[in-house]
Short mmCIF file of C-alpha atoms and ligand atoms in Angstrom, two decimals:
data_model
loop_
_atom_site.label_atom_id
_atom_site.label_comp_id
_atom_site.label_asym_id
_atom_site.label_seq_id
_atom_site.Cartn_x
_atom_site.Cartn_y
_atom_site.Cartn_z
CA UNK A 11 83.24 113.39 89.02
CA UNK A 12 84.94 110.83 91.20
CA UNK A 13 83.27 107.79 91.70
CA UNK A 14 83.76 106.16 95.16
CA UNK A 15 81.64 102.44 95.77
CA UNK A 16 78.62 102.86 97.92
CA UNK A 17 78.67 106.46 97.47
CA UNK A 18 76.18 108.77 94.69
CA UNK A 19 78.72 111.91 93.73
CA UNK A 20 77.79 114.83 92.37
CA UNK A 21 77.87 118.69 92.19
CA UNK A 22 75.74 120.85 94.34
CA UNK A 23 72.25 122.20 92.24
CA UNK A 24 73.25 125.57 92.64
CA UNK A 25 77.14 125.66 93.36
CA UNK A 26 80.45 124.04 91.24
CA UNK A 27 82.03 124.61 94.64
CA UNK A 28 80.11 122.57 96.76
CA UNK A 29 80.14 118.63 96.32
CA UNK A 30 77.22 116.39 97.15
CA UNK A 31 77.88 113.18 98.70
CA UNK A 32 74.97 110.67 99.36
CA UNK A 33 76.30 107.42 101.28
CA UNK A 34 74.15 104.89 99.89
CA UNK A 35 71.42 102.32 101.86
CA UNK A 36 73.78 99.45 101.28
CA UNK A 37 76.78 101.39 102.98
CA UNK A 38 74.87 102.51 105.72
CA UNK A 39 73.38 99.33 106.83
CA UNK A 40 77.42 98.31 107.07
CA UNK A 41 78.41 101.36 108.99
CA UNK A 42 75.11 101.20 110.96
CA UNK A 43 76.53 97.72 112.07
CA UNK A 44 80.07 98.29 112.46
CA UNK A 45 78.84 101.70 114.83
CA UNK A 46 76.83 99.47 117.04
CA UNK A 47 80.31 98.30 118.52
CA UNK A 48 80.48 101.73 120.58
CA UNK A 49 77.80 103.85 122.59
CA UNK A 50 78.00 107.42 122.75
CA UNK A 51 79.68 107.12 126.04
CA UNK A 52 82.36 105.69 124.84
CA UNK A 53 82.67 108.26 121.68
CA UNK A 54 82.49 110.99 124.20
CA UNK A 55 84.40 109.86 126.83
CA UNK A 56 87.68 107.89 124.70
CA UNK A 57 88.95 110.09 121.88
CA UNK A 58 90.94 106.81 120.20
CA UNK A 59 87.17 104.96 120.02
CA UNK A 60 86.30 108.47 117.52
CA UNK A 61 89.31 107.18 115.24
CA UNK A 62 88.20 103.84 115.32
CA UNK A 63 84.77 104.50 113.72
CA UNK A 64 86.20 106.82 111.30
CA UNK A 65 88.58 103.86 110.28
CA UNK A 66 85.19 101.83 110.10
CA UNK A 67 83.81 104.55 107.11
CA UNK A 68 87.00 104.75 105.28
CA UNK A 69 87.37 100.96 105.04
CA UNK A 70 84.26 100.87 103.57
CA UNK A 71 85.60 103.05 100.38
CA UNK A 72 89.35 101.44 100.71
CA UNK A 73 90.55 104.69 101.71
CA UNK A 74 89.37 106.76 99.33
CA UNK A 75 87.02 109.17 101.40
CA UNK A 76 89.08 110.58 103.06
CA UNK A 77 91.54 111.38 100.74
CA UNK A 78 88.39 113.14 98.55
CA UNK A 79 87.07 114.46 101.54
CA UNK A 80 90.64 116.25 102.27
CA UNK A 81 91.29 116.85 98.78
CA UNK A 82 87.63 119.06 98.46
CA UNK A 83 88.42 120.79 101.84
CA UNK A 84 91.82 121.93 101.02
CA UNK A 85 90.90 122.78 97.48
CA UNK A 86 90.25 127.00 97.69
CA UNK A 87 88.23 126.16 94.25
CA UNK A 88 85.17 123.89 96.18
CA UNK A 89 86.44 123.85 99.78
CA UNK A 90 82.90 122.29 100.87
CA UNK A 91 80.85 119.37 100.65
CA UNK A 92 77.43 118.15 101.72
CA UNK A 93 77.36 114.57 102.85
CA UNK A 94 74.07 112.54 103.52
CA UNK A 95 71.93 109.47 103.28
CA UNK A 96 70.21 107.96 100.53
CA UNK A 97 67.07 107.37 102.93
CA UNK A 98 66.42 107.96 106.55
CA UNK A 99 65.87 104.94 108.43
CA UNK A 100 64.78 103.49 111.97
CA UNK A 101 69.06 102.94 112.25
CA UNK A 102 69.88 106.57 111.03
CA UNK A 103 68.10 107.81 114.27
CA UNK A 104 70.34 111.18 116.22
CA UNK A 105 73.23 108.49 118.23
CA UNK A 106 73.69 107.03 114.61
CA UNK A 107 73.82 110.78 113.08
CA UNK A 108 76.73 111.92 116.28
CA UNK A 109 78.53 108.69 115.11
CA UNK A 110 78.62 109.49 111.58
CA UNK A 111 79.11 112.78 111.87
CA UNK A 112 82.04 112.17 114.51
CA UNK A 113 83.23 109.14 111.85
CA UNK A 114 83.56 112.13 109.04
CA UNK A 115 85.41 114.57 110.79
CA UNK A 116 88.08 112.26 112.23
CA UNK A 117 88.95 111.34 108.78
CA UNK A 118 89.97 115.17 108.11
CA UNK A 119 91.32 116.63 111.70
CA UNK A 120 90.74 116.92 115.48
CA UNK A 121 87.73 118.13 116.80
CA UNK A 122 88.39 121.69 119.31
CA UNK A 123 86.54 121.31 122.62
CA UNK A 124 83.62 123.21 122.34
CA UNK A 125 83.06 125.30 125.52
CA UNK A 126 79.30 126.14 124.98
CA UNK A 127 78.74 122.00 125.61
CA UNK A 128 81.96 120.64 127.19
CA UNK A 129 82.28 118.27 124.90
CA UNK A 130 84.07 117.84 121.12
CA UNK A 131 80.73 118.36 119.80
CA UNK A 132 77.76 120.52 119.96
CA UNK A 133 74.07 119.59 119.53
CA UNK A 134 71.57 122.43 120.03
CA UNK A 135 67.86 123.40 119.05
CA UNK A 136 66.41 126.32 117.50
CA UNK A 137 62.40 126.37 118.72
CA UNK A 138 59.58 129.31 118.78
CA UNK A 139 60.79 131.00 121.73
CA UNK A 140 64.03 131.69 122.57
CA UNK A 141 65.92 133.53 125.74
CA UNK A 142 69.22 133.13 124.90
CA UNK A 143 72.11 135.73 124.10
CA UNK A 144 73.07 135.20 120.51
CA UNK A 145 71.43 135.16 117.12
CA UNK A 146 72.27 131.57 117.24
CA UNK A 147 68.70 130.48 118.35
CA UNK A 148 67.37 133.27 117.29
CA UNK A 149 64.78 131.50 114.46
CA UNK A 150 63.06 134.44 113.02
CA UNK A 151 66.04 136.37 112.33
CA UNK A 152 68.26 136.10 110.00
CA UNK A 153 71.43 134.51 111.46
CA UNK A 154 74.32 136.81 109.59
CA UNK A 155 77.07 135.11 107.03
CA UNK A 156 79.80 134.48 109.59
CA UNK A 157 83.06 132.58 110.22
CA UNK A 158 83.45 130.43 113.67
CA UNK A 159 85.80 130.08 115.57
CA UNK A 160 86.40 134.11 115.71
CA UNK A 161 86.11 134.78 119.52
CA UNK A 162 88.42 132.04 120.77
CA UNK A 163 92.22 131.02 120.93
CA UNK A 164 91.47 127.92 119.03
CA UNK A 165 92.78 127.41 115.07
CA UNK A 166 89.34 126.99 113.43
CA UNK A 167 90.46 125.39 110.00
CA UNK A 168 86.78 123.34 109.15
CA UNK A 169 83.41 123.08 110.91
CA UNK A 170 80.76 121.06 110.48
CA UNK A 171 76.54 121.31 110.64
CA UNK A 172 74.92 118.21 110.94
CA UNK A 173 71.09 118.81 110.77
CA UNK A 174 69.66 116.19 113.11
CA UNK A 175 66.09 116.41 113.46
CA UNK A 176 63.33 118.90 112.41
CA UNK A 177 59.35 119.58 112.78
CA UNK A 178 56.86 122.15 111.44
CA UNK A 179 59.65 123.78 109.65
CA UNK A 180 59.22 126.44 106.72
CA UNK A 181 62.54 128.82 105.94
CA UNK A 182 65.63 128.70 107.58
CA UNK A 183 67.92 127.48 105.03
CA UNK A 184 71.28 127.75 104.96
CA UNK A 185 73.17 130.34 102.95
CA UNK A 186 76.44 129.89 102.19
CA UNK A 187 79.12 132.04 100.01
CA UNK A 188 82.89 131.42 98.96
CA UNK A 189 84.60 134.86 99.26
CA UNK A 190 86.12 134.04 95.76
CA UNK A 191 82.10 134.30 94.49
CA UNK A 192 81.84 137.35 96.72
CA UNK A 193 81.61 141.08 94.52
CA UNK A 194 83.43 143.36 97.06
CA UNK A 195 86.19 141.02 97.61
CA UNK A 196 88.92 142.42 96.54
CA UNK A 197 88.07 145.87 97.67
CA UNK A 198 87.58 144.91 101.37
CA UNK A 199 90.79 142.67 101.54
CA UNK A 200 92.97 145.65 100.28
CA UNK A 201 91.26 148.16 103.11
CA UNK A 202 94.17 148.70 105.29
CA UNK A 203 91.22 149.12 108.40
CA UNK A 204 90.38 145.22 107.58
CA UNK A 205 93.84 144.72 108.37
CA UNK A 206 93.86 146.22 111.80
CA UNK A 207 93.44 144.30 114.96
CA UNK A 208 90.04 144.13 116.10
CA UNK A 209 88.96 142.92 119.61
CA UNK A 210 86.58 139.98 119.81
CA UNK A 211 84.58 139.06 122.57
CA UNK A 212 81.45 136.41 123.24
CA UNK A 213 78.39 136.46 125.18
CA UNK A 214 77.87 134.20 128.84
CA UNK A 215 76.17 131.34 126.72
CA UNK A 216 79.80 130.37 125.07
CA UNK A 217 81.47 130.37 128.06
CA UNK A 218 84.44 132.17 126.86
CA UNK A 219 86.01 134.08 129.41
CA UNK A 220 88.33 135.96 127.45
CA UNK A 221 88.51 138.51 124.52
CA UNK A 222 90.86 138.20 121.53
CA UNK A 223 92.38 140.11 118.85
CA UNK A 224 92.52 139.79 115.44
CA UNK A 225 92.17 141.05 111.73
CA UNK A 226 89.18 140.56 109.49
CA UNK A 227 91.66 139.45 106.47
CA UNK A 228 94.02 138.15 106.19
CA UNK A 229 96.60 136.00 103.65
CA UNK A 230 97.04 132.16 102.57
CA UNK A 231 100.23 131.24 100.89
CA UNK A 232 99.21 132.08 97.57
CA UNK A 233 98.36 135.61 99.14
CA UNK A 234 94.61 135.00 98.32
CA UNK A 235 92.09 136.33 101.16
CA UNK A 236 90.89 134.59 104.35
CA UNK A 237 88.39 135.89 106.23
CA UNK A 238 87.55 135.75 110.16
CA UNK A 239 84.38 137.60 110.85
CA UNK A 240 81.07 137.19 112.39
CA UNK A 241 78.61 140.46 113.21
CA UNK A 242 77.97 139.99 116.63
CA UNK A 243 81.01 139.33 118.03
CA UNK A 244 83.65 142.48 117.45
CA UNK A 245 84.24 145.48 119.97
CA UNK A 246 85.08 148.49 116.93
CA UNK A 247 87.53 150.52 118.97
CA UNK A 248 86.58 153.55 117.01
CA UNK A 249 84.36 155.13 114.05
CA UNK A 250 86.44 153.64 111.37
CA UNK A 251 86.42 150.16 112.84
CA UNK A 252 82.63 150.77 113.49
CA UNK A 253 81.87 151.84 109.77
CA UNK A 254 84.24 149.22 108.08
CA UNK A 255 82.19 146.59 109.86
CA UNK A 256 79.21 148.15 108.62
CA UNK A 257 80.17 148.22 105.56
CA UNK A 258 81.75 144.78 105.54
CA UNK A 259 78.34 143.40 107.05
CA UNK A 260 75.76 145.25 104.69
CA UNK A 261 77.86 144.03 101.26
CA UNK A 262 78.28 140.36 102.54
CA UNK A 263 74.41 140.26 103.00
CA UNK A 264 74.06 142.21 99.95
CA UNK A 265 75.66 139.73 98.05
CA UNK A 266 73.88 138.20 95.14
CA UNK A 267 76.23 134.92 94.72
CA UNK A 268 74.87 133.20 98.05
CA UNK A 269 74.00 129.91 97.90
CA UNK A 270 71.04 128.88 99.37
CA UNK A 271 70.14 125.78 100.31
CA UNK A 272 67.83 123.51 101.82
CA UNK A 273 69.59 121.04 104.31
CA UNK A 274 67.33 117.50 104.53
CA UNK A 275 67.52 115.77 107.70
CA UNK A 276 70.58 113.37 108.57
CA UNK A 277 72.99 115.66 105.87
CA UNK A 278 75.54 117.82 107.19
CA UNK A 279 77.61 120.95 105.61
CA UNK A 280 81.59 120.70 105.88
CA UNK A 281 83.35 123.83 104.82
CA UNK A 282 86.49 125.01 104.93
CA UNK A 283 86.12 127.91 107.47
CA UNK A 284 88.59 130.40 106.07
CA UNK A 285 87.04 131.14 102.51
CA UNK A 286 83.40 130.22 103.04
CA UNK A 287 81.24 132.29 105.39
CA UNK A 288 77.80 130.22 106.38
CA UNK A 289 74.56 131.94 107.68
CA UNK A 290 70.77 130.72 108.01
CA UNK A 291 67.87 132.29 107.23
CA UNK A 292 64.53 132.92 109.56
CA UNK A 293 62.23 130.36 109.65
CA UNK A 294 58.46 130.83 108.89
CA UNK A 295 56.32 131.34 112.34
CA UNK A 296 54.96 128.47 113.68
CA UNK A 297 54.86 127.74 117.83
CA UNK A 298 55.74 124.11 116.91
CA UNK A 299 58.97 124.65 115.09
CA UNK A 300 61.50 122.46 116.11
CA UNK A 301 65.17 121.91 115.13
CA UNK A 302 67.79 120.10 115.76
CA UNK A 303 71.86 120.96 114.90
CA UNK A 304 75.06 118.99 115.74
CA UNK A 305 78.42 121.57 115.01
CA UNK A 306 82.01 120.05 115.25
CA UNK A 307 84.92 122.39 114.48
CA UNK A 308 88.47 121.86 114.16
CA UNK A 309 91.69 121.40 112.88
CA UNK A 310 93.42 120.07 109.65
CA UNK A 311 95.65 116.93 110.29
CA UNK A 312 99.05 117.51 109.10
CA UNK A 313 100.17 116.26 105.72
FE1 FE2 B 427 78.55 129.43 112.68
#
């Protein structure tokens, strides 16, 4: 493995495609310092202040995360990596957690806007009860291996899942799967129906006021699959579309090369969105369950 000062590297317990990054205490008493320059006004509110404290991470490693960082993303063999902290403290509290996680993703791309908070990032709970209109909140269900990104106009290259907070939690890990890992692969890709357009639309929470269309596979530049899909969102047109879904939907479940793991506070997930599909599973009852999530998706930088 790569070794990178102030930084533990390793591979993931269950996974050779997933790299585990833990930014040491001594690192993140620097960056803790060099973040207090900026509130979270002035993240949100002046996009050059978000390269700034990127700039602040990466001079800590002269450089070198975010070339590894790119390098892991891009790579169709790993294509994801869990980053974290050694130990939470009193100065890894949620602004710290935005910061960092706004600090990682600068170093690989821009941010989209999200339109379900107006802003470049997300941050959302998942609690007991729950009104809303997708299986996003939804905590004792299982929330479906997906793609994002699939119902809007925006390229959707990388996202990231930065667990913030969480209380009187039991299940709802996350479950993760390369399509390369996945056993009806190949068969799926080479359906011509997976190749059709299919119409995507959202519920009122996203606030996406359009419908698109798009295939469920599709090609890289090596002609290897990619894969934009997510249950809840396509309108089949017809019974084939309908069944291929189906189908589609009951093998990725099925599928018995999922990783599943257990996110600890103050880590987040970065995948490459086109060849890993990420999911959660339902949580264990309990009226006091609490949790927090910060999502940022986006674009590759040119290179
Ligand atoms: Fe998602």
């Amino acid at each position: 493995m790569i070794k990178i000062s102030g930084f533990k590297i390793s591979k993931h317990n269950s996974s050779n495609r997933i790299i585990n990054i833990q930014i040491k205490d001594k690192t993140l008493e620097k960056l803790s310092e060099k973040f207090s320059r900026f509130d979270l006004t002035a993240i949100e509110y002046k996009p050059f202040t978000r390269f700034t404290v990127a700039k602040y991470l990466d001079d800590l490693t002269n450089n070198e995360l975010s070339k590894y960082l790119n390098d892991i993303l891009r790579d169709r063999k790993t294509g994801c990596f869990i980053i974290g902290l050694e130990k939470l403290t009193s100065d890894t509290d949620d602004i710290f957690l935005v910061k960092l996680s706004t600090a990682i993703v600068h170093l690989i791309g821009l941010p989209n806007h999200d339109a379900m908070s107006g802003k470049f990032y997300a941050r959302f709970n998942v609690k007991h009860e729950d009104k809303s209109d997708s299986y996003l909140r939804k905590a004792y269900t299982n929330l479906d291996l997906h793609t994002d990104g699939t119902y809007v106009k925006d390229v959707t290259d990388w996202l990231m899942m930065t667990k913030i907070e969480e209380k009187n939690v039991k299940g709802g890990e996350s479950v993760m799967l390369h399509l390369d890992d996945w056993e009806h692969c190949r068969e799926l890709f080479n359906d011509p129906i997976g190749r059709e357009n299919f119409t995507w639309s959202s519920p009122k929470s996203k606030n996406v006021d359009y419908k698109v269309e798009h295939p469920v596979f599709f090609e890289d530049y090596n002609r290897l699959p990619q894969i934009s899909y997510i249950d809840q969102f396509p309108e089949p047109k017809n019974m084939k579309q309908g069944l291929f879904l189906q189908k589609l939907s009951d093998s990725l479940e099925g599928s018995k090369n999922k990783v599943i793991t257990k996110l600890p506070v103050g880590s987040a997930i970065v995948a490459n969105n086109y060849f890993w599909l990420h999911g959660r599973k339902p949580f264990k009852k309990n009226k006091k369950l609490f949790r927090e999530l910060l999502r940022i998706r986006g674009t590759f930088f040119k290179i």
